[in-house]
Short mmCIF file of C-alpha atoms in Angstrom, two decimals:
data_model
loop_
_atom_site.label_atom_id
_atom_site.label_comp_id
_atom_site.label_asym_id
_atom_site.label_seq_id
_atom_site.Cartn_x
_atom_site.Cartn_y
_atom_site.Cartn_z
CA MET A 176 134.23 91.28 46.55
CA GLN A 177 130.87 91.40 44.85
CA ILE A 178 127.95 92.24 47.14
CA THR A 179 124.62 90.86 46.04
CA LEU A 180 121.36 92.74 46.19
CA VAL A 181 120.05 90.23 48.73
CA ALA A 182 123.02 90.85 51.01
CA LEU A 183 122.52 94.59 50.81
CA LEU A 184 118.85 94.14 51.65
CA VAL A 185 119.71 92.03 54.71
CA VAL A 186 122.13 94.70 55.93
CA ALA A 187 119.54 97.42 55.43
CA LEU A 188 116.84 95.48 57.27
CA ARG A 189 119.19 94.83 60.18
CA ALA A 190 120.02 98.52 60.39
CA ILE A 191 116.34 99.44 60.40
CA ALA A 192 115.59 96.86 63.08
CA CYS A 193 118.49 98.09 65.20
CA SER A 194 117.35 101.70 64.87
CA ALA A 195 113.79 100.80 65.81
CA ALA A 196 114.96 98.88 68.86
CA THR A 197 117.14 101.76 69.97
CA ASN A 198 114.68 104.55 69.31
CA GLY A 199 111.28 102.91 69.99
CA LEU A 200 110.19 106.03 71.87
CA TYR A 201 110.49 108.01 68.65
CA ALA A 202 109.12 105.44 66.21
CA SER A 203 106.42 107.99 65.42
CA ASN A 204 105.98 111.69 66.06
CA ARG A 205 105.45 112.90 69.63
CA LEU A 206 103.00 115.50 70.92
CA ILE A 207 105.11 118.35 72.32
CA GLN A 208 103.72 121.16 74.46
CA LEU A 209 105.81 124.31 74.04
CA SER A 210 103.63 126.60 76.14
CA GLU A 211 100.25 126.54 77.82
CA THR A 212 98.60 127.32 74.48
CA ARG A 213 100.92 125.75 71.89
CA THR A 214 101.35 122.07 71.02
CA GLU A 215 102.94 120.44 67.97
CA TRP A 216 103.54 116.91 66.72
CA MET A 217 107.31 116.56 66.33
CA SER A 218 109.82 114.01 65.09
CA GLU A 219 112.86 112.89 67.06
CA SER A 220 115.12 115.22 65.09
CA GLN A 221 112.83 118.18 65.81
CA ILE A 222 112.79 117.33 69.52
CA LEU A 223 116.57 117.06 69.62
CA GLU A 224 116.74 120.46 67.95
CA LEU A 225 114.66 121.89 70.80
CA ILE A 226 117.10 120.37 73.27
CA SER A 227 120.05 121.78 71.35
CA ARG A 228 118.52 125.26 71.61
CA GLN A 229 117.74 124.63 75.31
CA GLN A 230 114.08 125.35 74.63
CA ARG A 231 111.94 123.94 77.41
CA PHE A 232 108.98 121.72 76.60
CA ARG A 233 106.78 118.91 77.86
CA ASP A 234 106.27 115.67 75.94
CA ILE A 235 102.60 114.94 76.65
CA THR A 236 102.09 112.14 74.12
CA ASP A 237 101.49 109.47 76.76
CA VAL A 238 99.87 111.56 79.48
CA GLY A 239 97.80 114.29 77.84
CA PRO A 240 97.82 117.97 78.87
CA GLN A 241 96.46 117.14 82.38
CA ALA A 242 94.59 119.52 84.62
CA SER A 243 96.25 122.60 86.07
CA THR A 244 93.57 123.22 88.69
CA ALA A 245 94.31 121.81 92.13
CA SER A 246 91.77 119.56 93.80
CA SER A 247 89.83 121.12 96.67
CA THR A 248 90.46 117.96 98.69
CA ARG A 249 94.26 118.02 98.62
CA PRO A 250 95.95 117.43 102.00
CA THR A 251 96.58 120.20 104.49
CA PHE A 252 99.90 121.99 104.40
CA PRO A 253 101.91 123.73 107.16
CA THR A 254 102.43 127.48 107.06
CA ALA A 255 104.89 127.84 109.96
CA LEU A 256 107.99 126.01 111.19
CA THR A 257 107.16 123.96 114.28
CA HIS A 258 109.76 121.17 114.19
CA GLN A 259 113.07 122.97 114.76
CA THR A 260 114.00 120.64 117.63
CA GLN A 261 113.62 117.66 115.31
CA VAL A 262 115.43 119.24 112.37
CA GLN A 263 118.51 120.71 114.06
CA PRO A 264 120.11 117.40 115.14
CA LEU A 265 119.84 116.12 111.56
CA LEU A 266 121.86 118.98 110.14
CA SER A 267 124.98 117.97 112.04
CA GLN A 268 124.85 114.60 110.27
CA VAL A 269 125.01 116.12 106.76
CA SER A 270 128.32 115.52 105.03
CA GLU A 271 129.94 116.28 101.68
CA ALA A 272 131.66 112.88 101.58
CA ILE A 273 128.93 110.66 100.13
CA PRO A 274 127.61 113.26 97.67
CA ARG A 275 131.16 113.76 96.39
CA SER A 276 131.84 110.01 96.13
CA VAL A 277 128.55 109.19 94.41
CA LEU A 278 128.82 112.10 91.99
CA THR A 279 132.37 111.10 91.04
CA ASN A 280 131.12 107.71 89.90
CA PHE A 281 127.85 109.00 88.45
CA THR A 282 129.63 111.46 86.16
CA ALA A 283 131.98 108.74 84.88
CA PHE A 284 129.32 107.52 82.42
CA THR A 285 129.83 109.03 78.97
CA ASN A 286 126.36 110.47 79.38
CA ARG A 287 123.11 109.50 81.05
CA TYR A 288 120.93 109.98 77.98
CA TYR A 289 117.52 108.55 78.75
CA ASN A 290 117.09 106.85 75.37
CA ASN A 291 120.29 104.79 75.16
CA SER A 292 122.25 102.15 77.06
CA ASN A 293 124.13 104.77 79.10
CA GLY A 294 120.84 105.98 80.54
CA LYS A 295 119.86 102.43 81.39
CA LYS A 296 123.22 101.51 82.93
CA SER A 297 123.55 104.71 84.93
CA SER A 298 120.05 104.25 86.35
CA ALA A 299 120.86 100.67 87.38
CA TRP A 300 124.07 101.88 89.02
CA LEU A 301 122.19 104.61 90.89
CA LEU A 302 119.55 102.12 92.05
CA ASP A 303 122.27 99.96 93.63
CA ALA A 304 123.93 103.02 95.18
CA ILE A 305 120.66 104.15 96.77
CA LYS A 306 119.99 100.67 98.14
CA SER A 307 123.47 100.53 99.67
CA ILE A 308 123.11 103.91 101.38
CA ALA A 309 119.49 103.89 102.59
CA SER A 310 118.54 102.30 105.90
CA ALA A 311 116.51 99.11 106.21
CA ARG A 312 113.21 100.98 106.57
CA VAL A 313 113.46 102.34 103.01
CA ASN A 314 111.83 100.48 100.12
CA VAL A 315 113.73 101.24 96.89
CA THR A 316 112.24 100.31 93.51
CA ALA A 317 112.76 101.07 89.82
CA PHE A 318 109.91 102.61 87.84
CA ALA A 319 110.09 101.45 84.22
CA HIS A 320 109.20 103.62 81.23
CA ARG A 321 108.85 102.96 77.51
CA PHE A 322 112.43 104.21 77.02
CA PRO A 323 115.56 102.50 78.41
CA GLN A 324 116.18 104.60 81.53
CA SER A 325 114.12 103.86 84.64
CA SER A 326 113.10 106.30 87.33
CA ILE A 327 113.75 105.34 90.95
CA ILE A 328 111.48 105.68 93.98
CA ALA A 329 112.62 105.27 97.60
CA ARG A 330 109.77 105.21 100.12
CA ILE A 331 109.64 105.57 103.89
CA ASP A 332 106.21 104.65 105.19
CA GLY A 333 104.30 107.02 107.41
CA THR A 334 102.56 106.23 110.67
CA SER A 335 99.09 107.69 111.09
CA LEU A 336 98.84 109.31 107.62
CA ASN A 337 100.52 106.72 105.43
CA ASN A 338 98.06 107.35 102.59
CA GLU A 339 99.45 110.90 102.22
CA VAL A 340 102.88 111.31 100.61
CA VAL A 341 105.54 114.01 100.59
CA ILE A 342 107.83 113.88 97.54
CA ILE A 343 111.44 115.04 97.35
CA SER A 344 112.75 114.82 93.79
CA ALA A 345 115.56 115.37 91.28
CA HIS A 346 116.28 114.13 87.77
CA GLN A 347 119.04 111.65 87.03
CA ASP A 348 119.54 111.97 83.26
CA SER A 349 122.09 114.15 81.50
CA ILE A 350 122.44 115.14 77.87
CA ASN A 351 124.93 116.59 75.42
CA GLY A 352 122.92 119.20 73.55
CA ASN A 353 124.86 118.74 70.31
CA ASN A 354 125.17 114.94 70.35
CA PRO A 355 122.72 113.32 72.77
CA ASP A 356 123.47 109.67 71.99
CA THR A 357 127.29 109.57 72.13
CA GLY A 358 128.43 113.03 73.22
CA ARG A 359 130.11 113.49 76.58
CA ALA A 360 127.69 114.84 79.21
CA PRO A 361 128.92 114.36 82.79
CA GLY A 362 125.87 116.26 84.05
CA ALA A 363 127.60 117.04 87.34
CA ASP A 364 125.43 120.04 88.11
CA ASP A 365 122.52 119.24 85.77
CA ASP A 366 121.34 117.28 87.58
CA GLY A 367 123.91 115.15 89.31
CA SER A 368 123.96 117.80 92.03
CA GLY A 369 120.24 117.42 92.72
CA THR A 370 120.58 113.65 92.56
CA VAL A 371 123.17 113.52 95.34
CA THR A 372 121.44 116.29 97.31
CA ILE A 373 118.31 114.24 97.83
CA LEU A 374 120.36 111.05 98.28
CA GLU A 375 122.17 112.64 101.23
CA ALA A 376 118.83 113.83 102.63
CA LEU A 377 117.53 110.27 102.34
CA ARG A 378 120.61 108.89 104.10
CA VAL A 379 120.41 111.29 107.03
CA PHE A 380 116.65 111.11 107.51
CA SER A 381 116.34 107.34 107.07
CA GLN A 382 119.13 106.69 109.57
CA SER A 383 117.52 108.95 112.19
CA SER A 384 114.97 107.86 114.77
CA LEU A 385 112.32 110.23 113.41
CA LYS A 386 109.07 108.67 112.23
CA PRO A 387 107.02 110.65 109.70
CA LYS A 388 103.26 110.68 110.06
CA ARG A 389 102.99 111.02 106.29
CA ALA A 390 104.90 108.78 103.90
CA VAL A 391 108.02 110.31 102.39
CA GLU A 392 109.20 109.40 98.90
CA PHE A 393 112.41 110.32 97.14
CA HIS A 394 112.13 110.32 93.33
CA TRP A 395 114.95 110.29 90.79
CA TYR A 396 113.28 110.95 87.46
CA ALA A 397 114.39 109.59 84.11
CA GLY A 398 114.04 111.52 80.88
CA GLU A 399 113.68 115.06 82.20
CA GLU A 400 115.73 116.38 79.29
CA GLY A 401 113.31 114.74 76.85
CA GLY A 402 110.34 116.79 78.01
CA LEU A 403 109.79 115.72 81.65
CA LEU A 404 109.07 112.16 80.53
CA GLY A 405 109.70 110.25 83.75
CA SER A 406 107.96 112.61 86.13
CA ALA A 407 104.97 112.83 83.78
CA ASP A 408 104.54 109.05 83.85
CA ILE A 409 104.78 108.94 87.64
CA ALA A 410 102.49 111.92 88.20
CA LYS A 411 99.93 110.26 85.95
CA GLN A 412 100.12 107.01 87.92
CA TYR A 413 99.77 108.95 91.19
CA SER A 414 96.61 110.69 89.99
CA GLY A 415 94.01 110.38 92.72
CA ARG A 416 96.56 109.78 95.46
CA ALA A 417 96.95 112.21 98.34
CA VAL A 418 100.25 113.85 97.32
CA VAL A 419 100.92 116.67 99.78
CA ALA A 420 103.67 118.41 97.78
CA ASP A 421 106.72 117.91 95.59
CA LEU A 422 109.97 119.69 96.46
CA HIS A 423 112.19 119.44 93.40
CA PHE A 424 115.97 119.94 93.24
CA ASP A 425 117.31 120.61 89.75
CA MET A 426 120.88 121.97 90.09
CA THR A 427 122.24 122.81 93.54
CA GLY A 428 126.01 123.08 93.09
CA PHE A 429 126.78 126.27 91.14
CA PRO A 430 126.29 129.43 93.23
CA ALA A 431 126.35 132.93 91.83
CA ASN A 432 128.08 135.93 93.38
CA PRO A 433 126.60 136.72 95.83
CA PRO A 434 125.27 133.25 96.62
CA ALA A 435 121.51 132.88 97.13
CA VAL A 436 118.72 130.33 96.89
CA GLY A 437 116.59 131.07 93.86
CA ILE A 438 112.89 130.53 94.47
CA VAL A 439 111.02 129.74 91.27
CA THR A 440 107.72 131.61 91.32
CA ASP A 441 106.07 130.47 88.08
CA TYR A 442 104.38 127.07 87.68
CA THR A 443 104.86 126.49 91.39
CA ASP A 444 102.68 126.80 94.48
CA SER A 445 102.95 130.03 96.44
CA ASP A 446 102.28 128.48 99.87
CA THR A 447 104.91 125.79 99.30
CA SER A 448 107.43 128.36 98.09
CA GLU A 449 106.78 130.51 101.16
CA LEU A 450 107.45 127.56 103.46
CA VAL A 451 110.70 126.94 101.56
CA ARG A 452 111.73 130.57 102.15
CA LYS A 453 111.19 130.08 105.88
CA ILE A 454 113.20 126.84 105.82
CA VAL A 455 116.07 128.54 103.98
CA ARG A 456 116.17 131.33 106.58
CA ALA A 457 116.04 128.86 109.47
CA TYR A 458 118.54 126.25 108.32
CA THR A 459 121.00 127.99 105.97
CA ASP A 460 122.94 131.26 105.89
CA LEU A 461 121.67 132.14 102.41
CA PRO A 462 119.14 134.75 101.33
CA THR A 463 116.34 133.89 98.93
CA VAL A 464 115.72 135.63 95.61
CA ASP A 465 112.53 135.13 93.61
CA PHE A 466 112.75 134.57 89.86
CA THR A 467 110.80 132.98 87.02
CA CYS A 468 112.03 129.91 85.18
CA GLY A 469 109.56 129.61 82.30
CA TYR A 470 107.31 126.91 80.95
CA ALA A 471 108.35 123.27 81.61
CA CYS A 472 111.41 124.42 83.51
CA SER A 473 111.84 121.08 85.29
CA ASP A 474 109.98 118.10 86.71
CA HIS A 475 108.02 120.05 89.31
CA ALA A 476 105.91 121.16 86.33
CA SER A 477 104.55 117.62 85.96
CA TRP A 478 103.10 117.84 89.47
CA THR A 479 101.80 121.37 88.97
CA ALA A 480 100.01 120.14 85.84
CA ASN A 481 98.31 117.51 87.99
CA GLY A 482 97.13 120.01 90.58
CA VAL A 483 99.77 119.05 93.16
CA ARG A 484 101.69 121.65 95.17
CA ALA A 485 105.29 122.00 94.01
CA ALA A 486 108.30 124.20 94.64
CA LEU A 487 111.85 124.47 93.31
CA PRO A 488 114.74 125.97 95.31
CA PHE A 489 117.40 126.66 92.67
CA GLU A 490 121.19 126.90 93.07
CA ASN A 491 121.26 130.64 92.38
CA GLN A 492 119.10 133.56 91.32
CA TYR A 493 119.64 133.22 87.55
CA VAL A 494 117.78 130.71 85.41
CA ASP A 495 120.74 130.44 82.99
CA GLY A 496 123.47 130.97 85.56
CA ASN A 497 125.54 127.92 84.58
CA ASP A 498 126.81 128.00 80.99
CA ASN A 499 128.33 124.52 81.31
CA ILE A 500 125.14 122.47 81.24
CA HIS A 501 124.45 120.06 78.38
CA SER A 502 128.15 119.96 77.53
CA PRO A 503 131.37 118.14 78.52
CA GLN A 504 132.19 121.13 80.72
CA ASP A 505 129.46 120.27 83.24
CA SER A 506 132.05 118.35 85.27
CA ILE A 507 132.45 117.62 88.95
CA SER A 508 135.27 120.17 89.16
CA THR A 509 132.65 122.93 88.81
CA VAL A 510 130.46 121.72 91.70
CA ASN A 511 130.63 123.63 94.98
CA PHE A 512 129.86 120.96 97.58
CA GLY A 513 129.79 123.47 100.43
CA HIS A 514 126.91 125.18 98.65
CA LEU A 515 125.26 121.89 97.68
CA VAL A 516 124.92 120.58 101.24
CA LYS A 517 122.90 123.66 102.20
CA TYR A 518 120.21 122.26 99.90
CA VAL A 519 120.37 119.01 101.85
CA ASN A 520 119.43 121.12 104.89
CA ILE A 521 116.51 122.56 102.93
CA ALA A 522 115.33 119.09 101.96
CA LEU A 523 115.57 117.83 105.54
CA GLY A 524 113.68 120.82 106.90
CA PHE A 525 110.93 120.31 104.35
CA ILE A 526 110.68 116.57 105.00
CA VAL A 527 110.36 116.95 108.75
CA GLU A 528 107.92 119.85 108.65
CA VAL A 529 105.60 118.57 105.94
CA SER A 530 105.60 114.90 106.96
CA ASP A 531 105.11 115.94 110.61
CA ALA A 532 107.98 113.72 111.72
CA GLN A 533 108.34 113.01 115.42
#
């Protein structure tokens, strides 16, 4: 069959239009920050090459470099544990059942790539799951970005200090480092484990009778693998608000031998990290081991860049301790749920102490 020049042109224009619709985020080069002192304008292919090499970076195109100096007016922060009687009853309510069930379904998506339909569909599924699990006092909303995947925010209002907010966070996207768009990326540990960790903390806390003085928000960020995209957008919108601290959970289900909670000491707040160490000692049987994670290690860095306290309790003491991430091998069969629920305890301890829940 003879194909006319006009027909070929129509096909080409349709392909271009389809590509633009799919990859609007990368219609032009993006400003990528590779370190505190190095930024480059990069194309989509260059960014995906960074991801393939597992080189950490921040995409600051839409938010700017932001300030790294904390405001002198940021809210007060506890230095000692004073709410053990409120925390202990919560720990007996923590279960592996819902994290295991949710993660089974969440990892069934081919991938949760932030810039395609899988990222959009998986986020919509997670939104419904959160709404079905949280109690009636939780307000759950989607936070839209310029790419298909939405972040999710679940808020429990505070009583006397409702203008101040404590954030518990994880990232929901996953990626196949060699084939982001169509490659299999269950993302069970990275960061399905963090996703279900904070979901279980939300379930237990929201169903309790405790009332936080400060508001408590649970954030599931979109686009972490693309340079902390979702958390950067939200941190920018929260600029000027009284954010007390962000406790971020990126990978909680793959312990090392011996098992320990890794405390990230770079691009985090020392006072917040010290409180986390005390919480780990009080509410788990694990030791803590300090280590550095590097620039733009995860979404806590978006808050640090905005002058907000942040900490990250990691699944083990090695930054590259799980070789399965960004591949089809990051499956639910590799997740240690007994280890994971100890991070639910950490989240609950932090929520109660920092929100001053009574």
